[in-house]
Amino acid sequence: VDATPRPTWARGTGNFKRIAIVGAILLALGGTAAGGGLVYWAFFSPAGLAADELKYLPDNCQTIASVRVEQLLASKAYQELKGELPEGLKDWDKNVEKFVGIPVANVDRLVFGGSFGGKDGEMLIVVRTLKPTSADEIKAALKNAQFQEEKAGNTTIYKQMFGPSFAVPDKNIVVFGIKADTLKKAIERDKKPELSDGLRAAMKEADFSKTMAYATDFKEMLAKSKPADGLTMGFNLNDYIDADAVESSSGSLACGTDIRFNTVSLCKDSATAEDSRKMADGLMAFLKRFKKAPDGTDLKPLQEIITTWESSTSGAKVKGGMVVKTEQVGKLIKESKKAEEKGKKTFQKVGQAIGQQ
């Protein structure tokens, strides 16, 4: 699970935060391209993102991720687990609809792209719909929102003072962003964004045809991190992390009857790759030793999941993956709920005892 601290933009506007967190959680359930031919393949192959999705992402993205919503909702794994989701996630579909003004049933894919350098970073979300939609329909769904209109070429941007701005550059494409300027620049650019070699390499390894997928240029992200960034929580990450060790990473999660997670890390050399593989394998072995979590959650279902972990190296590349059975996830969620309920009762008893003194 990616434990990367949340950037500043994810902690600001409530609804924007919710959609971003949903995407991150779903994903967690989570060398330079040689010549123009490989770059083209990475962007436009069946495993890549569509040209009109990349086209509306910011320049110099450090991370690109996608969630195929229709595929997720239709999967057997989701159908069996949706009733077991924690309270904070049970209404994720309603929160998405509140944010984008588009029914989840009409969302094909969400694509997140941006960077985390600077005070707020640059982040845009591209929503591909199944059926055509319009700005008027979205504004009508976002009943209490007030918008100011601004032109970006032939496209109108609808700006909010206390919420995300949006534009509908195509009948099946809606783009959202906290910063209207970022949105305007992406639309006026009218071509695919400038991306680092590290992110292109990560995208080459990613499979965006899967239910969820991501690609991240860690080296670029760390190089541009500053203590003031929300991502770093006040620390300069370069003082603590070797940014040259794992240069970029990608991963995908396929939801079907079961859940299959795969990840690829691109390291600076083969020795670093082998060290990284050993660290990952060692972490899995370490986690197997725990019978219960500190909150009392029975970790047997997690141990069963960990046993499916497999890893390998090829030159400077590390691959890892596991198969998660739906019933194992269900058991883990139930055990977590039991522990949470037990913790609440204990807290209440302690509170009552203190109150009686």
mmCIF file of C-alpha atoms in Angstrom:
data_model
loop_
_atom_site.group_PDB
_atom_site.id
_atom_site.type_symbol
_atom_site.label_atom_id
_atom_site.label_comp_id
_atom_site.label_asym_id
_atom_site.label_seq_id
_atom_site.Cartn_x
_atom_site.Cartn_y
_atom_site.Cartn_z
ATOM 1 C CA VAL A 1 0.000 0.000 0.000
ATOM 2 C CA ASP A 2 1.365 3.383 -0.967
ATOM 3 C CA ALA A 3 1.796 5.398 2.242
ATOM 4 C CA THR A 4 2.913 8.587 0.490
ATOM 5 C CA PRO A 5 1.764 11.605 2.571
ATOM 6 C CA ARG A 6 -1.078 13.580 1.033
ATOM 7 C CA PRO A 7 -0.077 16.725 -0.863
ATOM 8 C CA THR A 8 -1.485 20.122 0.020
ATOM 9 C CA TRP A 9 -4.090 20.103 -2.747
ATOM 10 C CA ALA A 10 -5.615 16.913 -1.305
ATOM 11 C CA ARG A 11 -6.200 18.584 2.031
ATOM 12 C CA GLY A 12 -7.914 21.703 0.787
ATOM 13 C CA THR A 13 -11.336 21.738 -0.800
ATOM 14 C CA GLY A 14 -13.501 19.014 0.701
ATOM 15 C CA ASN A 15 -15.077 17.474 -2.390
ATOM 16 C CA PHE A 16 -11.864 17.623 -4.419
ATOM 17 C CA LYS A 17 -10.149 15.873 -1.529
ATOM 18 C CA ARG A 18 -12.761 13.123 -1.452
ATOM 19 C CA ILE A 19 -12.459 12.253 -5.141
ATOM 20 C CA ALA A 20 -8.671 12.230 -4.962
ATOM 21 C CA ILE A 21 -8.657 10.050 -1.843
ATOM 22 C CA VAL A 22 -11.113 7.629 -3.456
ATOM 23 C CA GLY A 23 -8.801 7.275 -6.407
ATOM 24 C CA ALA A 24 -5.765 6.776 -4.193
ATOM 25 C CA ILE A 25 -7.471 4.153 -2.062
ATOM 26 C CA LEU A 26 -8.729 2.257 -5.090
ATOM 27 C CA LEU A 27 -5.301 2.258 -6.539
ATOM 28 C CA ALA A 28 -3.748 1.000 -3.338
ATOM 29 C CA LEU A 29 -6.224 -1.965 -3.476
ATOM 30 C CA GLY A 30 -1.790 -0.697 -4.931
ATOM 31 C CA GLY A 31 14.686 3.269 -18.261
ATOM 32 C CA THR A 32 14.098 6.080 -20.562
ATOM 33 C CA ALA A 33 12.061 5.248 -23.654
ATOM 34 C CA ALA A 34 14.572 4.746 -26.464
ATOM 35 C CA GLY A 35 13.347 6.760 -29.393
ATOM 36 C CA GLY A 36 10.041 8.180 -30.558
ATOM 37 C CA GLY A 37 8.587 4.766 -31.423
ATOM 38 C CA LEU A 38 8.646 3.541 -27.820
ATOM 39 C CA VAL A 39 7.243 6.833 -26.518
ATOM 40 C CA TYR A 40 4.388 6.581 -29.012
ATOM 41 C CA TRP A 41 3.755 2.967 -27.964
ATOM 42 C CA ALA A 42 3.661 3.909 -24.283
ATOM 43 C CA PHE A 43 1.061 6.616 -24.901
ATOM 44 C CA PHE A 44 -1.200 5.163 -27.539
ATOM 45 C CA SER A 45 -1.095 1.357 -27.353
ATOM 46 C CA PRO A 46 -4.179 -0.522 -26.083
ATOM 47 C CA ALA A 47 -2.461 -0.624 -22.675
ATOM 48 C CA GLY A 48 -1.967 3.170 -22.678
ATOM 49 C CA LEU A 49 -4.174 6.182 -22.097
ATOM 50 C CA ALA A 50 -6.221 7.697 -24.907
ATOM 51 C CA ALA A 51 -4.789 10.770 -26.615
ATOM 52 C CA ASP A 52 -7.704 12.958 -25.534
ATOM 53 C CA GLU A 53 -7.155 11.960 -21.888
ATOM 54 C CA LEU A 54 -3.422 12.755 -21.885
ATOM 55 C CA LYS A 55 -4.057 15.942 -23.830
ATOM 56 C CA TYR A 56 -5.750 17.637 -20.868
ATOM 57 C CA LEU A 57 -3.192 16.780 -18.161
ATOM 58 C CA PRO A 58 -0.667 19.387 -16.932
ATOM 59 C CA ASP A 59 2.877 19.642 -18.273
ATOM 60 C CA ASN A 60 5.608 17.984 -16.207
ATOM 61 C CA CYS A 61 3.357 15.572 -14.337
ATOM 62 C CA GLN A 62 5.129 13.532 -11.675
ATOM 63 C CA THR A 63 2.245 11.076 -11.338
ATOM 64 C CA ILE A 64 -0.471 9.830 -13.692
ATOM 65 C CA ALA A 65 -3.137 7.399 -12.499
ATOM 66 C CA SER A 66 -6.443 6.069 -13.747
ATOM 67 C CA VAL A 67 -9.522 4.300 -12.422
ATOM 68 C CA ARG A 68 -11.801 2.516 -14.902
ATOM 69 C CA VAL A 69 -15.026 3.089 -13.010
ATOM 70 C CA GLU A 70 -17.331 1.087 -15.268
ATOM 71 C CA GLN A 71 -14.957 -1.878 -15.128
ATOM 72 C CA LEU A 72 -14.717 -1.602 -11.341
ATOM 73 C CA LEU A 73 -18.479 -1.465 -10.781
ATOM 74 C CA ALA A 74 -19.047 -4.472 -13.053
ATOM 75 C CA SER A 75 -16.390 -6.662 -11.378
ATOM 76 C CA LYS A 76 -17.448 -9.584 -9.216
ATOM 77 C CA ALA A 77 -14.929 -8.533 -6.572
ATOM 78 C CA TYR A 78 -16.565 -5.104 -6.156
ATOM 79 C CA GLN A 79 -20.087 -6.533 -6.185
ATOM 80 C CA GLU A 80 -19.180 -8.869 -3.323
ATOM 81 C CA LEU A 81 -17.238 -6.294 -1.301
ATOM 82 C CA LYS A 82 -19.274 -3.108 -1.694
ATOM 83 C CA GLY A 83 -21.493 -4.008 1.264
ATOM 84 C CA GLU A 84 -18.417 -4.482 3.462
ATOM 85 C CA LEU A 85 -16.803 -1.115 2.739
ATOM 86 C CA PRO A 86 -15.932 1.001 5.817
ATOM 87 C CA GLU A 87 -18.359 3.794 6.710
ATOM 88 C CA GLY A 88 -16.125 6.461 5.200
ATOM 89 C CA LEU A 89 -16.170 4.740 1.805
ATOM 90 C CA LYS A 90 -19.690 3.357 1.552
ATOM 91 C CA ASP A 91 -20.948 6.487 -0.176
ATOM 92 C CA TRP A 92 -17.896 7.026 -2.385
ATOM 93 C CA ASP A 93 -20.036 6.908 -5.521
ATOM 94 C CA LYS A 94 -22.349 9.623 -4.178
ATOM 95 C CA ASN A 95 -19.344 11.759 -3.226
ATOM 96 C CA VAL A 96 -17.950 11.404 -6.747
ATOM 97 C CA GLU A 97 -21.286 12.496 -8.181
ATOM 98 C CA LYS A 98 -21.447 15.475 -5.815
ATOM 99 C CA PHE A 99 -17.993 16.530 -6.925
ATOM 100 C CA VAL A 100 -18.239 16.086 -10.704
ATOM 101 C CA GLY A 101 -21.962 16.590 -11.195
ATOM 102 C CA ILE A 102 -22.012 13.414 -13.281
ATOM 103 C CA PRO A 103 -23.757 10.174 -12.214
ATOM 104 C CA VAL A 104 -21.192 7.446 -11.506
ATOM 105 C CA ALA A 105 -23.167 5.174 -13.834
ATOM 106 C CA ASN A 106 -22.110 7.517 -16.656
ATOM 107 C CA VAL A 107 -18.379 7.559 -15.786
ATOM 108 C CA ASP A 108 -16.123 5.363 -17.880
ATOM 109 C CA ARG A 109 -12.759 6.424 -16.466
ATOM 110 C CA LEU A 110 -11.134 8.925 -14.096
ATOM 111 C CA VAL A 111 -7.592 10.027 -14.979
ATOM 112 C CA PHE A 112 -5.501 11.914 -12.408
ATOM 113 C CA GLY A 113 -2.325 13.742 -13.411
ATOM 114 C CA GLY A 114 -0.116 16.297 -11.753
ATOM 115 C CA SER A 115 2.897 17.297 -9.722
ATOM 116 C CA PHE A 116 3.427 18.030 -6.054
ATOM 117 C CA GLY A 117 6.223 20.609 -6.157
ATOM 118 C CA GLY A 118 5.468 24.108 -4.920
ATOM 119 C CA LYS A 119 2.787 25.204 -2.499
ATOM 120 C CA ASP A 120 -0.207 23.502 -4.088
ATOM 121 C CA GLY A 121 1.223 21.588 -7.044
ATOM 122 C CA GLU A 122 -0.522 21.221 -10.363
ATOM 123 C CA MET A 123 -3.287 18.582 -10.497
ATOM 124 C CA LEU A 124 -6.079 17.943 -13.001
ATOM 125 C CA ILE A 125 -8.701 15.200 -13.184
ATOM 126 C CA VAL A 126 -10.059 14.094 -16.541
ATOM 127 C CA VAL A 127 -13.449 12.372 -16.529
ATOM 128 C CA ARG A 128 -14.402 10.313 -19.573
ATOM 129 C CA THR A 129 -18.147 9.710 -19.726
ATOM 130 C CA LEU A 130 -20.013 6.829 -21.332
ATOM 131 C CA LYS A 131 -22.723 9.095 -22.720
ATOM 132 C CA PRO A 132 -22.289 12.704 -23.867
ATOM 133 C CA THR A 133 -22.650 15.377 -21.188
ATOM 134 C CA SER A 134 -22.731 19.172 -21.168
ATOM 135 C CA ALA A 135 -21.685 22.070 -18.952
ATOM 136 C CA ASP A 136 -25.345 22.948 -18.375
ATOM 137 C CA GLU A 137 -26.066 19.439 -17.055
ATOM 138 C CA ILE A 138 -23.094 19.589 -14.711
ATOM 139 C CA LYS A 139 -23.985 23.060 -13.405
ATOM 140 C CA ALA A 140 -27.564 21.929 -12.812
ATOM 141 C CA ALA A 141 -26.292 18.932 -10.804
ATOM 142 C CA LEU A 142 -23.961 21.157 -8.731
ATOM 143 C CA LYS A 143 -26.950 23.085 -7.410
ATOM 144 C CA ASN A 144 -25.297 25.396 -4.875
ATOM 145 C CA ALA A 145 -22.183 26.208 -6.894
ATOM 146 C CA GLN A 146 -21.620 29.633 -8.423
ATOM 147 C CA PHE A 147 -19.463 29.958 -11.520
ATOM 148 C CA GLN A 148 -17.651 32.642 -13.453
ATOM 149 C CA GLU A 149 -16.995 31.960 -17.130
ATOM 150 C CA GLU A 150 -13.634 32.393 -18.848
ATOM 151 C CA LYS A 151 -12.594 31.437 -22.374
ATOM 152 C CA ALA A 152 -9.671 29.127 -23.180
ATOM 153 C CA GLY A 153 -9.552 29.032 -26.956
ATOM 154 C CA ASN A 154 -12.952 27.764 -28.071
ATOM 155 C CA THR A 155 -13.641 26.123 -24.690
ATOM 156 C CA THR A 156 -15.365 27.772 -21.723
ATOM 157 C CA ILE A 157 -13.909 27.324 -18.227
ATOM 158 C CA TYR A 158 -16.373 27.487 -15.335
ATOM 159 C CA LYS A 159 -14.509 28.861 -12.320
ATOM 160 C CA GLN A 160 -15.542 28.487 -8.676
ATOM 161 C CA MET A 161 -14.210 30.608 -5.847
ATOM 162 C CA PHE A 162 -14.494 27.831 -3.237
ATOM 163 C CA GLY A 163 -14.380 24.701 -5.352
ATOM 164 C CA PRO A 164 -12.865 23.108 -8.419
ATOM 165 C CA SER A 165 -13.202 24.695 -11.818
ATOM 166 C CA PHE A 166 -14.207 22.615 -14.829
ATOM 167 C CA ALA A 167 -14.422 22.605 -18.600
ATOM 168 C CA VAL A 168 -16.088 20.374 -21.190
ATOM 169 C CA PRO A 169 -13.688 20.411 -24.160
ATOM 170 C CA ASP A 170 -15.430 17.401 -25.721
ATOM 171 C CA LYS A 171 -18.902 15.903 -25.348
ATOM 172 C CA ASN A 172 -17.447 12.879 -23.493
ATOM 173 C CA ILE A 173 -14.562 14.644 -21.692
ATOM 174 C CA VAL A 174 -14.806 16.850 -18.577
ATOM 175 C CA VAL A 175 -11.685 18.290 -16.916
ATOM 176 C CA PHE A 176 -11.579 19.456 -13.282
ATOM 177 C CA GLY A 177 -8.914 21.364 -11.366
ATOM 178 C CA ILE A 178 -8.523 23.424 -8.203
ATOM 179 C CA LYS A 179 -6.393 25.943 -10.110
ATOM 180 C CA ALA A 180 -8.286 27.481 -13.009
ATOM 181 C CA ASP A 181 -4.965 28.691 -14.483
ATOM 182 C CA THR A 182 -3.676 25.114 -14.660
ATOM 183 C CA LEU A 183 -6.874 24.047 -16.390
ATOM 184 C CA LYS A 184 -6.676 26.939 -18.847
ATOM 185 C CA LYS A 185 -3.037 26.206 -19.760
ATOM 186 C CA ALA A 186 -3.776 22.536 -20.443
ATOM 187 C CA ILE A 187 -6.715 23.361 -22.737
ATOM 188 C CA GLU A 188 -4.940 26.155 -24.600
ATOM 189 C CA ARG A 189 -1.866 23.957 -25.139
ATOM 190 C CA ASP A 190 -4.020 21.706 -27.383
ATOM 191 C CA LYS A 191 -1.480 18.860 -27.508
ATOM 192 C CA LYS A 192 -0.106 16.113 -25.278
ATOM 193 C CA PRO A 193 1.816 17.382 -22.215
ATOM 194 C CA GLU A 194 5.569 17.582 -21.774
ATOM 195 C CA LEU A 195 6.591 14.658 -19.565
ATOM 196 C CA SER A 196 9.891 13.636 -18.002
ATOM 197 C CA ASP A 197 11.866 10.656 -19.300
ATOM 198 C CA GLY A 198 11.332 8.984 -15.921
ATOM 199 C CA LEU A 199 7.546 9.203 -16.134
ATOM 200 C CA ARG A 200 7.562 8.028 -19.740
ATOM 201 C CA ALA A 201 9.603 5.006 -18.692
ATOM 202 C CA ALA A 202 7.146 4.272 -15.873
ATOM 203 C CA MET A 203 4.183 4.646 -18.239
ATOM 204 C CA LYS A 204 5.788 2.159 -20.615
ATOM 205 C CA GLU A 205 5.624 -0.415 -17.807
ATOM 206 C CA ALA A 206 2.098 0.514 -16.658
ATOM 207 C CA ASP A 207 -1.031 -1.174 -17.986
ATOM 208 C CA PHE A 208 -3.777 1.437 -18.072
ATOM 209 C CA SER A 209 -6.220 -1.077 -19.516
ATOM 210 C CA LYS A 210 -6.545 -2.546 -15.995
ATOM 211 C CA THR A 211 -9.147 -1.426 -13.476
ATOM 212 C CA MET A 212 -6.644 0.854 -11.724
ATOM 213 C CA ALA A 213 -3.147 1.854 -12.738
ATOM 214 C CA TYR A 214 -0.502 4.451 -11.946
ATOM 215 C CA ALA A 215 2.936 5.650 -13.033
ATOM 216 C CA THR A 216 5.185 7.882 -10.904
ATOM 217 C CA ASP A 217 8.536 9.589 -11.474
ATOM 218 C CA PHE A 218 9.922 9.408 -7.927
ATOM 219 C CA LYS A 219 13.264 10.932 -8.849
ATOM 220 C CA GLU A 220 11.606 14.045 -10.287
ATOM 221 C CA MET A 221 9.158 14.270 -7.395
ATOM 222 C CA LEU A 222 11.887 14.143 -4.764
ATOM 223 C CA ALA A 223 14.174 16.481 -6.694
ATOM 224 C CA LYS A 224 11.491 19.177 -6.629
ATOM 225 C CA SER A 225 10.195 18.562 -3.119
ATOM 226 C CA LYS A 226 10.560 21.340 -0.568
ATOM 227 C CA PRO A 227 9.874 21.465 3.191
ATOM 228 C CA ALA A 228 6.865 23.710 2.521
ATOM 229 C CA ASP A 229 5.153 21.134 0.289
ATOM 230 C CA GLY A 230 2.181 19.228 1.677
ATOM 231 C CA LEU A 231 3.781 16.061 0.274
ATOM 232 C CA THR A 232 6.816 16.332 2.541
ATOM 233 C CA MET A 233 4.999 17.247 5.804
ATOM 234 C CA GLY A 234 7.637 19.893 6.543
ATOM 235 C CA PHE A 235 10.647 17.663 5.800
ATOM 236 C CA ASN A 236 13.075 17.837 2.899
ATOM 237 C CA LEU A 237 12.758 14.268 1.649
ATOM 238 C CA ASN A 238 16.104 14.474 -0.143
ATOM 239 C CA ASP A 239 17.786 14.514 3.286
ATOM 240 C CA TYR A 240 16.252 11.114 4.120
ATOM 241 C CA ILE A 241 15.673 9.213 0.867
ATOM 242 C CA ASP A 242 18.096 8.206 -1.877
ATOM 243 C CA ALA A 243 16.215 9.620 -4.852
ATOM 244 C CA ASP A 244 18.489 7.760 -7.256
ATOM 245 C CA ALA A 245 17.683 4.307 -5.834
ATOM 246 C CA VAL A 246 14.156 3.806 -7.215
ATOM 247 C CA GLU A 247 13.811 6.280 -10.050
ATOM 248 C CA SER A 248 10.247 5.529 -11.110
ATOM 249 C CA SER A 249 7.455 3.076 -10.439
ATOM 250 C CA SER A 250 4.210 1.833 -11.922
ATOM 251 C CA GLY A 251 1.482 -0.544 -10.869
ATOM 252 C CA SER A 252 -1.892 -1.917 -11.828
ATOM 253 C CA LEU A 253 -4.795 -3.602 -10.146
ATOM 254 C CA ALA A 254 -7.230 -5.796 -12.042
ATOM 255 C CA CYS A 255 -10.612 -6.472 -10.457
ATOM 256 C CA GLY A 256 -12.429 -9.572 -11.644
ATOM 257 C CA THR A 257 -13.463 -12.585 -9.609
ATOM 258 C CA ASP A 258 -10.334 -11.910 -7.560
ATOM 259 C CA ILE A 259 -7.996 -8.908 -7.366
ATOM 260 C CA ARG A 260 -4.580 -9.032 -9.012
ATOM 261 C CA PHE A 261 -1.976 -6.411 -8.119
ATOM 262 C CA ASN A 262 1.292 -5.918 -10.027
ATOM 263 C CA THR A 263 4.030 -3.351 -9.610
ATOM 264 C CA VAL A 264 7.236 -2.472 -11.463
ATOM 265 C CA SER A 265 10.061 -0.339 -10.050
ATOM 266 C CA LEU A 266 12.861 1.043 -12.208
ATOM 267 C CA CYS A 267 16.093 1.400 -10.227
ATOM 268 C CA LYS A 268 19.417 3.053 -11.000
ATOM 269 C CA ASP A 269 21.217 -0.270 -11.535
ATOM 270 C CA SER A 270 20.866 -4.049 -11.140
ATOM 271 C CA ALA A 271 22.455 -4.105 -7.670
ATOM 272 C CA THR A 272 19.939 -1.571 -6.358
ATOM 273 C CA ALA A 273 17.128 -3.531 -7.991
ATOM 274 C CA GLU A 274 18.186 -6.726 -6.217
ATOM 275 C CA ASP A 275 18.429 -4.869 -2.884
ATOM 276 C CA SER A 276 14.931 -3.457 -3.423
ATOM 277 C CA ARG A 277 13.538 -6.912 -4.195
ATOM 278 C CA LYS A 278 15.092 -8.323 -1.014
ATOM 279 C CA MET A 279 13.633 -5.451 1.028
ATOM 280 C CA ALA A 280 10.141 -6.099 -0.371
ATOM 281 C CA ASP A 281 10.410 -9.843 0.250
ATOM 282 C CA GLY A 282 11.740 -9.184 3.743
ATOM 283 C CA LEU A 283 8.801 -6.898 4.538
ATOM 284 C CA MET A 284 6.356 -9.603 3.462
ATOM 285 C CA ALA A 285 8.152 -12.187 5.614
ATOM 286 C CA PHE A 286 8.127 -9.762 8.552
ATOM 287 C CA LEU A 287 4.379 -9.139 8.239
ATOM 288 C CA LYS A 288 3.676 -12.879 8.300
ATOM 289 C CA ARG A 289 4.902 -12.993 11.902
ATOM 290 C CA PHE A 290 2.058 -10.834 13.205
ATOM 291 C CA LYS A 291 -1.104 -12.598 14.362
ATOM 292 C CA LYS A 292 -2.964 -9.425 15.317
ATOM 293 C CA ALA A 293 -2.714 -5.703 14.664
ATOM 294 C CA PRO A 294 -2.330 -3.274 17.602
ATOM 295 C CA ASP A 295 -6.075 -2.560 17.453
ATOM 296 C CA GLY A 296 -6.843 -6.268 17.798
ATOM 297 C CA THR A 297 -7.616 -7.018 14.125
ATOM 298 C CA ASP A 298 -7.022 -10.698 13.310
ATOM 299 C CA LEU A 299 -4.348 -10.645 10.580
ATOM 300 C CA LYS A 300 -4.775 -14.223 9.375
ATOM 301 C CA PRO A 301 -6.563 -13.060 6.162
ATOM 302 C CA LEU A 302 -3.649 -10.680 5.509
ATOM 303 C CA GLN A 303 -1.145 -13.490 6.017
ATOM 304 C CA GLU A 304 -3.045 -15.588 3.475
ATOM 305 C CA ILE A 305 -2.822 -12.722 0.985
ATOM 306 C CA ILE A 306 0.908 -12.204 1.585
ATOM 307 C CA THR A 307 1.678 -15.848 0.756
ATOM 308 C CA THR A 308 0.769 -15.124 -2.889
ATOM 309 C CA TRP A 309 3.466 -12.413 -3.172
ATOM 310 C CA GLU A 310 6.042 -13.052 -5.905
ATOM 311 C CA SER A 311 8.961 -10.883 -7.009
ATOM 312 C CA SER A 312 11.748 -10.934 -9.563
ATOM 313 C CA THR A 313 14.469 -8.743 -11.049
ATOM 314 C CA SER A 314 15.674 -8.177 -14.588
ATOM 315 C CA GLY A 315 18.572 -5.783 -14.831
ATOM 316 C CA ALA A 316 17.547 -2.549 -13.080
ATOM 317 C CA LYS A 317 13.874 -3.562 -13.029
ATOM 318 C CA VAL A 318 12.000 -5.063 -10.044
ATOM 319 C CA LYS A 319 8.642 -6.751 -10.531
ATOM 320 C CA GLY A 320 6.239 -7.782 -7.800
ATOM 321 C CA GLY A 321 2.694 -9.003 -7.608
ATOM 322 C CA MET A 322 0.053 -10.862 -5.664
ATOM 323 C CA VAL A 323 -3.406 -12.337 -6.089
ATOM 324 C CA VAL A 324 -5.984 -11.281 -3.520
ATOM 325 C CA LYS A 325 -9.082 -13.430 -3.151
ATOM 326 C CA THR A 326 -12.261 -11.467 -2.577
ATOM 327 C CA GLU A 327 -13.217 -13.541 0.461
ATOM 328 C CA GLN A 328 -9.869 -12.731 2.089
ATOM 329 C CA VAL A 329 -10.470 -8.994 1.727
ATOM 330 C CA GLY A 330 -13.989 -9.438 3.117
ATOM 331 C CA LYS A 331 -12.639 -11.273 6.164
ATOM 332 C CA LEU A 332 -10.006 -8.598 6.758
ATOM 333 C CA ILE A 333 -12.598 -5.811 6.582
ATOM 334 C CA LYS A 334 -14.891 -7.661 9.002
ATOM 335 C CA GLU A 335 -12.040 -8.255 11.457
ATOM 336 C CA SER A 336 -11.098 -4.590 11.252
ATOM 337 C CA LYS A 337 -14.693 -3.561 11.959
ATOM 338 C CA LYS A 338 -14.804 -5.867 14.996
ATOM 339 C CA ALA A 339 -11.612 -4.346 16.359
ATOM 340 C CA GLU A 340 -12.933 -0.821 15.726
ATOM 341 C CA GLU A 341 -16.181 -1.570 17.552
ATOM 342 C CA LYS A 342 -14.261 -3.103 20.456
ATOM 343 C CA GLY A 343 -12.066 -0.007 20.603
ATOM 344 C CA LYS A 344 -15.127 2.257 20.750
ATOM 345 C CA LYS A 345 -16.617 0.283 23.642
ATOM 346 C CA THR A 346 -13.311 0.405 25.521
ATOM 347 C CA PHE A 347 -13.096 4.150 24.951
ATOM 348 C CA GLN A 348 -16.650 4.609 26.253
ATOM 349 C CA LYS A 349 -15.899 2.583 29.398
ATOM 350 C CA VAL A 350 -12.770 4.605 30.097
ATOM 351 C CA GLY A 351 -14.687 7.835 29.536
ATOM 352 C CA GLN A 352 -17.454 6.750 31.911
ATOM 353 C CA ALA A 353 -14.929 5.751 34.559
ATOM 354 C CA ILE A 354 -13.202 9.124 34.332
ATOM 355 C CA GLY A 355 -16.560 10.900 34.468
ATOM 356 C CA GLN A 356 -17.488 9.116 37.716
ATOM 357 C CA GLN A 357 -14.337 10.229 39.496
#
